[in-house]
Amino acid sequence: MSLTPMEVRIQNVEEHIAAACRRSGRSRSDVQAIAVTKYVSLETTRLAMQLGLLHIGENRWQDVQPKWEALGASGVWHFIGHLQTNKVKDVIGKFEYIHSLDRLSLATELERQAAKRGIDRVQCLIQLNVSGEETKYGMAPDRLLEFAEQLREMPRLHVAGLMTMAPYEMEAEHTRPVFRALREWRDKLNASGILKEAAPHLSMGMSNDFEVAIEEGATMVRLGTVLVGKEITEEE
Ligand SMILES: *Cc1c(COP(=O)(O)O)cnc(C)c1O
């Protein structure tokens, strides 16, 4: 029987993830592929989940809401986009991980809404702007430890790791220093002893650079085009 285009993509990505794990002496089970479905319909998202892609990443509540309402119960949802403070009430409790914690006002609102709803654990990744590009969201890395100190006052917020977006490069290899720096910041954060629990995760690597990210220690790769395809062109 011939494979559908989605099955071909899944198989191909799986081979590349496994190869990058082998090259870097890592275990395949240390890397979670997150299917980023922002460019595809509800039906394609459903299909992806039926094929076993249970970790779903989306970056805007307005777009993900119908998908979450239809499919929410069967997946693990990751909020990966810039999160406006006034949208916290919509997403809290629905996403297992918020990958885009990048400022104190957002942390304060997450804590406040969690308290209001009796949610005792909100797992976040702190987004760092490692490359320093002005167009990218994320906190300047040299503010990380001070920020982590401030989060200690918020009992419901748990820092699960760090996230970054590398600049788009024609040569994926050129992204390596960004991913390596994120790993070093995570190690520094854990060595500082500031966190209640060590933060294991590194959310880094997208369609064009996930193999390099895995070689540098990614535990979560966020894959849209290469894994679930692209049907919708995102408008800003
Ligand atoms: C869209 C998006 C992705 C996936 O992009 P692809 O290049 O299609 O894999 C990953 N991370 C974030 C934060 C995104 O917004």
Coordinates of C-alpha atoms and ligand atoms in Angstrom, one line a residue:
M1 CA 0.0 0.0 0.0
S2 CA 1.3 3.4 -0.8
L3 CA 1.8 6.0 1.8
T4 CA -0.1 9.3 2.0
P5 CA 2.0 12.5 1.8
M6 CA 1.6 13.0 5.5
E7 CA 2.8 9.5 6.3
V8 CA 5.8 10.1 4.0
R9 CA 6.7 13.3 5.8
I10 CA 6.3 11.6 9.2
Q11 CA 8.6 8.8 8.2
N12 CA 11.2 11.1 6.7
V13 CA 11.3 13.4 9.7
E14 CA 11.5 10.4 12.0
E15 CA 14.5 9.1 10.1
H16 CA 16.2 12.5 10.3
I17 CA 15.5 12.8 14.1
A18 CA 16.8 9.3 14.7
A19 CA 20.0 10.0 12.7
A20 CA 20.7 13.3 14.5
C21 CA 20.3 11.4 17.8
R22 CA 22.7 8.7 16.7
R23 CA 25.3 11.3 15.5
S24 CA 25.2 13.1 18.9
G25 CA 25.0 10.0 21.1
R26 CA 21.6 10.9 22.4
S27 CA 18.6 8.6 23.0
R28 CA 15.7 9.0 20.6
S29 CA 13.3 9.2 23.5
D30 CA 15.0 12.4 24.7
V31 CA 13.6 14.3 21.8
Q32 CA 9.9 15.2 21.4
A33 CA 8.6 16.3 18.0
I34 CA 5.9 18.9 18.3
A35 CA 3.7 19.1 15.2
V36 CA 3.1 22.8 14.5
T37 CA -0.3 22.9 12.9
K38 CA -0.7 26.7 12.4
Y39 CA -0.4 26.3 8.6
V40 CA -3.0 23.5 8.3
S41 CA -6.7 23.0 8.8
L42 CA -8.7 21.4 11.6
E43 CA -9.1 18.3 9.4
T44 CA -5.4 18.0 8.6
T45 CA -4.7 18.5 12.3
R46 CA -7.1 15.6 13.1
L47 CA -5.3 13.4 10.5
A48 CA -1.9 14.2 12.0
M49 CA -3.2 13.2 15.4
Q50 CA -4.7 10.0 14.1
L51 CA -1.2 9.2 12.6
G52 CA 0.3 9.5 16.1
L53 CA 1.4 13.1 16.3
L54 CA 0.0 13.9 19.7
H55 CA 2.0 16.9 20.6
I56 CA 0.5 19.9 18.9
G57 CA 2.0 23.4 18.7
E58 CA 0.1 26.5 17.8
N59 CA 0.8 30.2 18.2
R60 CA -2.4 32.1 18.2
W61 CA -5.5 31.4 20.4
Q62 CA -7.9 32.7 17.7
D63 CA -6.6 30.1 15.3
V64 CA -6.2 27.2 17.6
Q65 CA -9.5 27.5 19.5
P66 CA -11.7 25.4 17.1
K67 CA -9.0 22.8 16.9
W68 CA -8.6 22.7 20.6
E69 CA -12.3 22.4 21.1
A70 CA -12.6 19.5 18.6
L71 CA -9.4 17.7 19.4
G72 CA -8.1 19.0 22.7
A73 CA -8.7 15.9 24.8
S74 CA -6.7 13.6 22.7
G75 CA -3.4 15.6 22.5
V76 CA -0.8 17.4 24.4
W77 CA -0.9 21.1 23.5
H78 CA 2.0 23.6 23.3
F79 CA 1.5 27.3 23.1
I80 CA 4.6 28.4 21.1
G81 CA 3.7 32.0 19.9
H82 CA 4.0 35.4 21.4
L83 CA 1.4 35.5 24.3
Q84 CA -0.4 38.7 24.9
T85 CA -1.3 39.3 28.5
N86 CA -5.0 39.7 27.8
K87 CA -5.0 36.2 26.1
V88 CA -3.7 34.4 29.2
K89 CA -7.2 33.7 30.4
D90 CA -8.0 31.9 27.2
V91 CA -5.0 29.6 27.1
I92 CA -4.4 28.8 30.7
G93 CA -5.2 25.3 31.7
K94 CA -5.5 24.2 28.1
F95 CA -1.8 24.0 27.1
E96 CA 0.6 21.7 28.8
Y97 CA 3.5 24.0 28.1
I98 CA 3.8 27.7 27.3
H99 CA 7.0 28.1 25.3
S100 CA 6.9 31.9 25.2
L101 CA 7.4 33.3 28.7
D102 CA 9.4 36.4 28.0
R103 CA 8.5 39.1 30.5
L104 CA 7.5 39.7 34.1
S105 CA 4.1 41.1 33.3
L106 CA 3.2 37.9 31.5
A107 CA 4.5 35.7 34.4
T108 CA 2.4 37.8 36.9
E109 CA -0.7 37.3 34.8
L110 CA -0.1 33.6 34.4
E111 CA 0.3 33.3 38.2
R112 CA -2.8 35.4 38.9
Q113 CA -5.1 33.5 36.4
A114 CA -3.8 30.1 37.7
A115 CA -4.6 31.1 41.3
K116 CA -8.0 32.3 40.3
R117 CA -8.8 28.9 38.6
G118 CA -7.1 26.7 41.2
I119 CA -4.5 25.5 38.8
D120 CA -1.3 24.7 40.8
R121 CA 1.2 24.1 38.0
V122 CA 1.8 26.1 34.9
Q123 CA 4.7 24.8 33.0
C124 CA 6.6 27.4 31.0
L125 CA 9.7 27.7 28.9
I126 CA 11.5 31.0 29.1
Q127 CA 12.0 32.4 25.5
L128 CA 15.4 33.9 25.0
N129 CA 16.3 36.1 22.0
V130 CA 19.8 34.6 21.7
S131 CA 20.5 36.0 18.3
G132 CA 19.6 39.5 19.3
E133 CA 17.6 40.1 16.1
E134 CA 15.2 43.0 16.7
T135 CA 12.4 41.3 15.0
K136 CA 12.4 38.4 17.4
Y137 CA 10.5 38.1 20.6
G138 CA 12.2 36.8 23.7
M139 CA 14.2 38.1 26.6
A140 CA 17.8 39.2 26.4
P141 CA 19.8 36.2 27.7
D142 CA 21.8 38.3 30.2
R143 CA 18.5 39.0 32.1
L144 CA 17.7 35.3 32.6
L145 CA 19.0 34.7 36.1
E146 CA 17.4 37.9 37.4
F147 CA 14.1 36.9 35.8
A148 CA 14.3 33.4 37.3
E149 CA 14.8 35.0 40.7
Q150 CA 11.6 37.0 40.2
L151 CA 9.7 33.9 39.3
R152 CA 10.5 32.3 42.6
E153 CA 7.8 34.5 44.1
M154 CA 5.2 32.7 41.9
P155 CA 4.5 29.3 43.4
R156 CA 2.4 28.1 40.4
L157 CA 4.9 28.9 37.7
H158 CA 7.3 26.1 36.9
V159 CA 10.2 26.8 34.5
A160 CA 10.5 23.6 32.5
G161 CA 13.3 24.9 30.2
L162 CA 14.3 27.5 27.6
M163 CA 13.0 28.2 24.1
T164 CA 14.5 30.1 21.2
M165 CA 14.0 30.8 17.5
A166 CA 17.2 30.9 15.4
P167 CA 17.4 33.3 12.5
Y168 CA 16.5 31.7 9.2
E169 CA 19.7 30.6 7.5
M170 CA 20.2 29.0 4.1
E171 CA 22.8 26.8 5.7
A172 CA 21.3 25.1 8.8
E173 CA 24.8 24.7 10.2
H174 CA 25.0 28.5 10.7
T175 CA 22.3 28.2 13.4
R176 CA 24.5 26.0 15.6
P177 CA 26.0 28.8 17.8
V178 CA 22.5 30.0 18.7
F179 CA 21.4 26.5 19.8
R180 CA 24.6 25.9 21.7
A181 CA 24.2 29.2 23.5
L182 CA 20.7 28.3 24.6
R183 CA 22.0 25.0 26.0
E184 CA 24.7 26.8 27.9
W185 CA 22.1 29.2 29.3
R186 CA 20.0 26.3 30.5
D187 CA 23.0 24.7 32.2
K188 CA 23.9 28.0 33.8
L189 CA 20.3 28.4 35.0
N190 CA 20.3 24.9 36.5
A191 CA 23.7 25.4 38.1
S192 CA 22.6 28.6 39.7
G193 CA 20.2 26.8 42.0
I194 CA 17.6 29.5 41.6
L195 CA 14.9 27.2 40.4
K196 CA 12.8 25.0 42.6
E197 CA 13.4 22.1 40.2
A198 CA 16.0 21.7 37.5
A199 CA 14.6 22.7 34.1
P200 CA 15.3 19.9 31.6
H201 CA 13.9 21.2 28.3
L202 CA 15.4 23.0 25.3
S203 CA 12.7 23.9 22.8
M204 CA 14.7 24.7 19.7
G205 CA 14.8 23.7 16.0
M206 CA 12.2 24.1 13.3
S207 CA 11.7 22.6 9.8
N208 CA 14.9 24.0 8.4
D209 CA 17.3 23.5 11.3
F210 CA 16.0 20.8 13.6
E211 CA 18.8 18.3 13.0
V212 CA 21.4 20.8 14.2
A213 CA 19.2 21.7 17.2
I214 CA 19.1 18.0 18.2
E215 CA 22.8 17.7 17.9
E216 CA 23.1 20.7 20.3
G217 CA 20.7 19.2 22.8
A218 CA 17.1 20.1 21.8
T219 CA 14.5 18.1 23.8
M220 CA 11.6 19.6 21.8
V221 CA 11.7 20.4 18.1
R222 CA 8.8 22.4 16.7
L223 CA 8.0 21.2 13.2
G224 CA 5.4 22.7 10.9
T225 CA 6.1 22.5 7.2
V226 CA 8.4 19.5 7.1
L227 CA 6.0 17.4 9.3
V228 CA 2.4 18.4 8.7
G229 CA 2.8 20.5 5.6
K230 CA 1.6 23.9 4.7
E231 CA -1.9 24.7 3.4
I232 CA -2.5 28.2 4.8
T233 CA -0.1 31.1 4.4
E234 CA 0.1 32.9 7.7
E235 CA -0.9 36.5 7.6
E236 CA 0.6 38.8 10.3
Ligands
LIG1 C1 5.6 28.4 12.9 C2 6.5 28.1 14.0 C3 7.3 26.9 14.0 C4 7.3 25.9 12.8 O1 7.7 26.4 11.6 P1 8.3 25.5 10.4 O2 9.4 26.3 9.9 O3 7.1 25.4 9.5 O4 8.7 24.2 11.0 C5 8.1 26.7 15.0 N1 8.2 27.5 16.1 C6 7.4 28.6 16.1 C7 7.6 29.5 17.3 C8 6.6 29.0 15.1 O5 5.9 30.1 15.1

